[in-house]
Amino acid sequence: MLSSPEFWLAVGQIIMIDILLGGDNAVVIALACRKLPDAQRRKGILWGTAGAIVLRVVLIFFALTLLKLPFLKLVGGILLLWIGMKLLMPEHDDEHANIQASDKLWAAVKTVIVADFVMSLDNVIAIAGAAEGAGGDHQMPLVIFGLLVSIPIIVWGSQLVIKLMDRFPMVITLGAMLLGWIAGTMMVGDPALASWVPTQAGDKPGSTEVLPALYYGCGVAGALLVLLFGKAMAMRSKAA
């Protein structure tokens, strides 16, 4: 598994997805734990983060299972395209204004977990789509590995990442295009399209996979679609 280039490519995608879409986690954690006494604040952050990560692994497990059903990859891909386009939109509203702080440890932990559940749909779909690219039995191990690697980035490095994105807006654009790439490659592999999409023999006996040219072409098309429509929507929003 660790020698597979597809595994490490998917790990890199998951880490970038978590940086782009999981940056809100650090804000949620900080807001929920801000009223805790200093002695409990570290516990609140650690327990809240642990609970949120476990919840996310469970959600991704179900998402990976559901993506094997016809049409759900198409739906997930469309959602990913929309999420990527929204990343390129200017932000106006404070989405965290309704996060309630608590001076009780477990109340703060519950707030972190519930808020993460509400906000993690985009992460779950994107990470499940990236894990699909690894194929085989690597999916759940790489999801857990990718999430574990990205925890310190999210919790302790969020401010650095935010400053990097502010200084180099191209990082956000590339991240949005990555989501478009994952959407395109995920949609072309939907079981509902199996009889329409040209395939070739897979690595395992009796298995098939989408032709590489079509697979990568759909990925490029998804990335360009997010870039063009996202930029157009951003320009229209600024004009309005």
Short mmCIF file of C-alpha atoms in Angstrom, two decimals:
data_model
loop_
_atom_site.label_atom_id
_atom_site.label_comp_id
_atom_site.label_asym_id
_atom_site.label_seq_id
_atom_site.Cartn_x
_atom_site.Cartn_y
_atom_site.Cartn_z
CA MET A 1 0.00 0.00 0.00
CA LEU A 2 2.75 2.48 1.00
CA SER A 3 4.63 1.79 -2.24
CA SER A 4 1.62 2.66 -4.40
CA PRO A 5 1.88 6.07 -6.14
CA GLU A 6 -1.94 6.23 -6.25
CA PHE A 7 -1.99 5.96 -2.44
CA TRP A 8 0.38 8.90 -1.92
CA LEU A 9 -1.35 10.98 -4.60
CA ALA A 10 -4.67 10.44 -2.80
CA VAL A 11 -3.04 11.26 0.58
CA GLY A 12 -1.77 14.54 -0.86
CA GLN A 13 -5.23 15.33 -2.22
CA ILE A 14 -6.88 14.58 1.15
CA ILE A 15 -4.42 16.83 3.02
CA MET A 16 -5.02 19.70 0.58
CA ILE A 17 -8.80 19.19 0.80
CA ASP A 18 -8.60 19.33 4.60
CA ILE A 19 -6.51 22.51 4.49
CA LEU A 20 -8.95 24.20 2.11
CA LEU A 21 -12.26 22.90 3.46
CA GLY A 22 -11.24 22.08 7.04
CA GLY A 23 -9.83 25.46 7.97
CA ASP A 24 -13.19 26.25 9.55
CA ASN A 25 -12.53 23.50 12.09
CA ALA A 26 -9.82 25.51 13.83
CA VAL A 27 -12.15 28.52 14.00
CA VAL A 28 -15.01 26.40 15.39
CA ILE A 29 -12.72 24.85 18.00
CA ALA A 30 -11.37 28.24 19.08
CA LEU A 31 -14.85 29.80 19.33
CA ALA A 32 -16.38 26.84 21.20
CA CYS A 33 -13.53 26.64 23.73
CA ARG A 34 -12.83 30.34 24.23
CA LYS A 35 -14.71 30.56 27.57
CA LEU A 36 -13.10 27.48 29.12
CA PRO A 37 -10.59 28.03 31.94
CA ASP A 38 -6.98 27.86 30.76
CA ALA A 39 -6.48 24.48 32.46
CA GLN A 40 -9.36 22.94 30.49
CA ARG A 41 -8.93 24.70 27.18
CA ARG A 42 -6.25 22.29 25.91
CA LYS A 43 -8.45 19.31 26.91
CA GLY A 44 -11.43 20.85 25.13
CA ILE A 45 -9.41 21.36 21.94
CA LEU A 46 -7.95 17.83 22.01
CA TRP A 47 -11.21 16.01 22.87
CA GLY A 48 -13.25 18.12 20.46
CA THR A 49 -10.77 17.49 17.65
CA ALA A 50 -10.63 13.75 18.40
CA GLY A 51 -14.44 13.47 18.44
CA ALA A 52 -14.76 15.42 15.20
CA ILE A 53 -12.14 13.26 13.44
CA VAL A 54 -13.75 9.98 14.58
CA LEU A 55 -17.14 11.25 13.40
CA ARG A 56 -15.67 12.21 10.05
CA VAL A 57 -14.05 8.78 9.54
CA VAL A 58 -17.45 7.15 10.20
CA LEU A 59 -19.19 9.50 7.75
CA ILE A 60 -16.54 8.87 5.07
CA PHE A 61 -16.90 5.10 5.56
CA PHE A 62 -20.62 5.38 4.79
CA ALA A 63 -19.91 7.76 1.90
CA LEU A 64 -17.46 5.29 0.32
CA THR A 65 -20.09 2.57 0.63
CA LEU A 66 -22.84 4.72 -0.86
CA LEU A 67 -20.64 5.83 -3.78
CA LYS A 68 -20.84 2.25 -5.07
CA LEU A 69 -24.56 2.76 -5.77
CA PRO A 70 -25.64 4.01 -9.23
CA PHE A 71 -26.01 7.79 -9.73
CA LEU A 72 -24.57 8.75 -6.32
CA LYS A 73 -21.13 9.48 -7.79
CA LEU A 74 -22.85 11.78 -10.28
CA VAL A 75 -24.65 13.59 -7.46
CA GLY A 76 -21.47 13.77 -5.38
CA GLY A 77 -19.51 15.06 -8.37
CA ILE A 78 -22.03 17.83 -9.02
CA LEU A 79 -21.84 18.83 -5.34
CA LEU A 80 -18.04 18.90 -5.54
CA LEU A 81 -18.16 21.10 -8.64
CA TRP A 82 -20.42 23.53 -6.77
CA ILE A 83 -18.16 23.49 -3.69
CA GLY A 84 -15.13 24.22 -5.88
CA MET A 85 -16.90 27.15 -7.55
CA LYS A 86 -17.95 28.53 -4.15
CA LEU A 87 -14.30 28.50 -3.04
CA LEU A 88 -13.61 31.10 -5.73
CA MET A 89 -16.48 33.35 -4.56
CA PRO A 90 -15.74 36.34 -2.31
CA GLU A 91 -16.87 35.82 1.29
CA HIS A 92 -19.45 38.20 2.76
CA ASP A 93 -21.12 36.54 5.72
CA ASP A 94 -19.64 35.43 9.03
CA GLU A 95 -20.58 31.75 9.06
CA HIS A 96 -19.30 31.26 12.59
CA ALA A 97 -21.40 33.88 14.35
CA ASN A 98 -23.78 31.25 15.74
CA ILE A 99 -21.07 29.08 17.37
CA GLN A 100 -21.83 29.20 21.08
CA ALA A 101 -18.99 29.17 23.59
CA SER A 102 -19.33 27.32 26.89
CA ASP A 103 -17.46 27.40 30.20
CA LYS A 104 -18.10 23.65 30.70
CA LEU A 105 -15.59 21.22 29.16
CA TRP A 106 -17.97 18.59 27.76
CA ALA A 107 -20.48 21.18 26.56
CA ALA A 108 -17.66 22.80 24.55
CA VAL A 109 -16.59 19.39 23.19
CA LYS A 110 -20.20 18.66 22.15
CA THR A 111 -20.39 22.04 20.40
CA VAL A 112 -17.21 21.29 18.43
CA ILE A 113 -18.47 17.84 17.34
CA VAL A 114 -21.99 19.02 16.40
CA ALA A 115 -20.66 22.05 14.50
CA ASP A 116 -18.14 19.87 12.66
CA PHE A 117 -20.90 17.42 11.71
CA VAL A 118 -22.97 20.25 10.22
CA MET A 119 -20.01 21.75 8.35
CA SER A 120 -18.25 18.58 7.18
CA LEU A 121 -20.46 17.49 4.27
CA ASP A 122 -18.13 19.08 1.73
CA ASN A 123 -15.06 17.46 3.36
CA VAL A 124 -16.71 14.04 3.47
CA ILE A 125 -17.73 14.06 -0.21
CA ALA A 126 -14.37 15.43 -1.38
CA ILE A 127 -12.28 13.01 0.71
CA ALA A 128 -14.43 10.04 -0.33
CA GLY A 129 -13.95 11.07 -3.96
CA ALA A 130 -10.17 11.35 -3.52
CA ALA A 131 -10.05 7.95 -1.77
CA GLU A 132 -11.95 6.38 -4.69
CA GLY A 133 -8.96 7.23 -6.88
CA ALA A 134 -6.70 4.90 -4.87
CA GLY A 135 -8.99 1.95 -5.53
CA GLY A 136 -8.76 -1.53 -4.05
CA ASP A 137 -8.51 -2.04 -0.32
CA HIS A 138 -6.54 1.15 0.27
CA GLN A 139 -9.49 3.47 0.71
CA MET A 140 -10.22 3.47 4.44
CA PRO A 141 -6.55 3.16 5.54
CA LEU A 142 -5.62 6.14 3.38
CA VAL A 143 -8.62 8.17 4.64
CA ILE A 144 -7.52 7.58 8.25
CA PHE A 145 -3.85 8.21 7.41
CA GLY A 146 -4.66 11.39 5.49
CA LEU A 147 -6.87 12.73 8.28
CA LEU A 148 -4.26 11.95 10.96
CA VAL A 149 -1.57 13.73 8.96
CA SER A 150 -3.80 16.75 8.43
CA ILE A 151 -4.86 17.14 12.10
CA PRO A 152 -1.82 19.21 13.16
CA ILE A 153 -2.12 21.25 9.97
CA ILE A 154 -5.75 22.09 10.75
CA VAL A 155 -5.44 22.65 14.50
CA TRP A 156 -2.04 24.31 14.82
CA GLY A 157 -1.23 25.54 11.33
CA SER A 158 -4.53 27.09 10.27
CA GLN A 159 -3.38 30.68 10.79
CA LEU A 160 -0.26 30.06 8.72
CA VAL A 161 -2.32 28.48 5.96
CA ILE A 162 -4.82 31.37 6.02
CA LYS A 163 -1.96 33.88 5.69
CA LEU A 164 -0.52 31.83 2.83
CA MET A 165 -3.87 31.87 1.04
CA ASP A 166 -4.22 35.63 1.62
CA ARG A 167 -0.75 36.25 0.19
CA PHE A 168 -1.01 33.75 -2.67
CA PRO A 169 -4.66 33.56 -3.88
CA MET A 170 -3.51 31.05 -6.50
CA VAL A 171 -3.46 28.42 -3.70
CA ILE A 172 -7.25 28.70 -3.38
CA THR A 173 -7.68 28.59 -7.16
CA LEU A 174 -5.56 25.44 -7.43
CA GLY A 175 -7.50 23.87 -4.55
CA ALA A 176 -10.83 24.64 -6.23
CA MET A 177 -9.53 23.10 -9.47
CA LEU A 178 -8.44 20.02 -7.51
CA LEU A 179 -12.05 19.56 -6.36
CA GLY A 180 -13.17 19.89 -10.00
CA TRP A 181 -10.60 17.25 -10.98
CA ILE A 182 -11.88 14.84 -8.30
CA ALA A 183 -15.49 15.53 -9.36
CA GLY A 184 -14.75 14.76 -13.02
CA THR A 185 -12.86 11.53 -12.31
CA MET A 186 -15.49 10.43 -9.79
CA MET A 187 -18.48 11.05 -12.09
CA VAL A 188 -17.02 9.12 -15.04
CA GLY A 189 -16.72 6.06 -12.78
CA ASP A 190 -20.37 6.01 -11.71
CA PRO A 191 -21.86 2.49 -12.02
CA ALA A 192 -24.85 3.97 -13.88
CA LEU A 193 -22.51 4.89 -16.77
CA ALA A 194 -20.75 1.51 -16.91
CA SER A 195 -22.44 0.47 -20.16
CA TRP A 196 -21.67 3.83 -21.83
CA VAL A 197 -18.07 4.45 -20.77
CA PRO A 198 -15.23 2.64 -22.62
CA THR A 199 -13.14 0.51 -20.24
CA GLN A 200 -10.08 -1.69 -20.20
CA ALA A 201 -9.00 -4.67 -18.09
CA GLY A 202 -8.05 -3.72 -14.52
CA ASP A 203 -5.20 -4.91 -12.31
CA LYS A 204 -7.32 -7.61 -10.68
CA PRO A 205 -8.61 -10.58 -12.74
CA GLY A 206 -12.07 -9.86 -14.13
CA SER A 207 -12.02 -6.19 -13.10
CA THR A 208 -12.34 -3.24 -15.46
CA GLU A 209 -11.42 0.43 -15.23
CA VAL A 210 -12.14 3.56 -17.25
CA LEU A 211 -9.73 4.21 -20.11
CA PRO A 212 -6.91 6.44 -18.78
CA ALA A 213 -7.35 9.05 -21.53
CA LEU A 214 -11.05 9.44 -20.71
CA TYR A 215 -10.42 9.34 -16.93
CA TYR A 216 -7.82 12.11 -17.02
CA GLY A 217 -9.75 14.03 -19.66
CA CYS A 218 -12.81 14.17 -17.39
CA GLY A 219 -10.58 15.31 -14.53
CA VAL A 220 -9.16 18.16 -16.64
CA ALA A 221 -12.67 19.08 -17.83
CA GLY A 222 -13.92 19.23 -14.23
CA ALA A 223 -10.99 21.42 -13.14
CA LEU A 224 -11.50 23.85 -16.05
CA LEU A 225 -15.26 23.93 -15.47
CA VAL A 226 -14.74 24.97 -11.83
CA LEU A 227 -12.17 27.59 -12.85
CA LEU A 228 -14.26 29.18 -15.61
CA PHE A 229 -17.65 29.14 -13.87
CA GLY A 230 -16.15 29.99 -10.46
CA LYS A 231 -14.35 33.05 -11.84
CA ALA A 232 -17.47 34.11 -13.76
CA MET A 233 -19.63 33.80 -10.64
CA ALA A 234 -17.04 35.76 -8.61
CA MET A 235 -16.98 38.58 -11.18
CA ARG A 236 -20.79 38.73 -11.21
CA SER A 237 -20.87 38.82 -7.40
CA LYS A 238 -18.37 41.69 -7.28
CA ALA A 239 -20.33 43.61 -9.89
CA ALA A 240 -23.54 43.15 -7.90
#
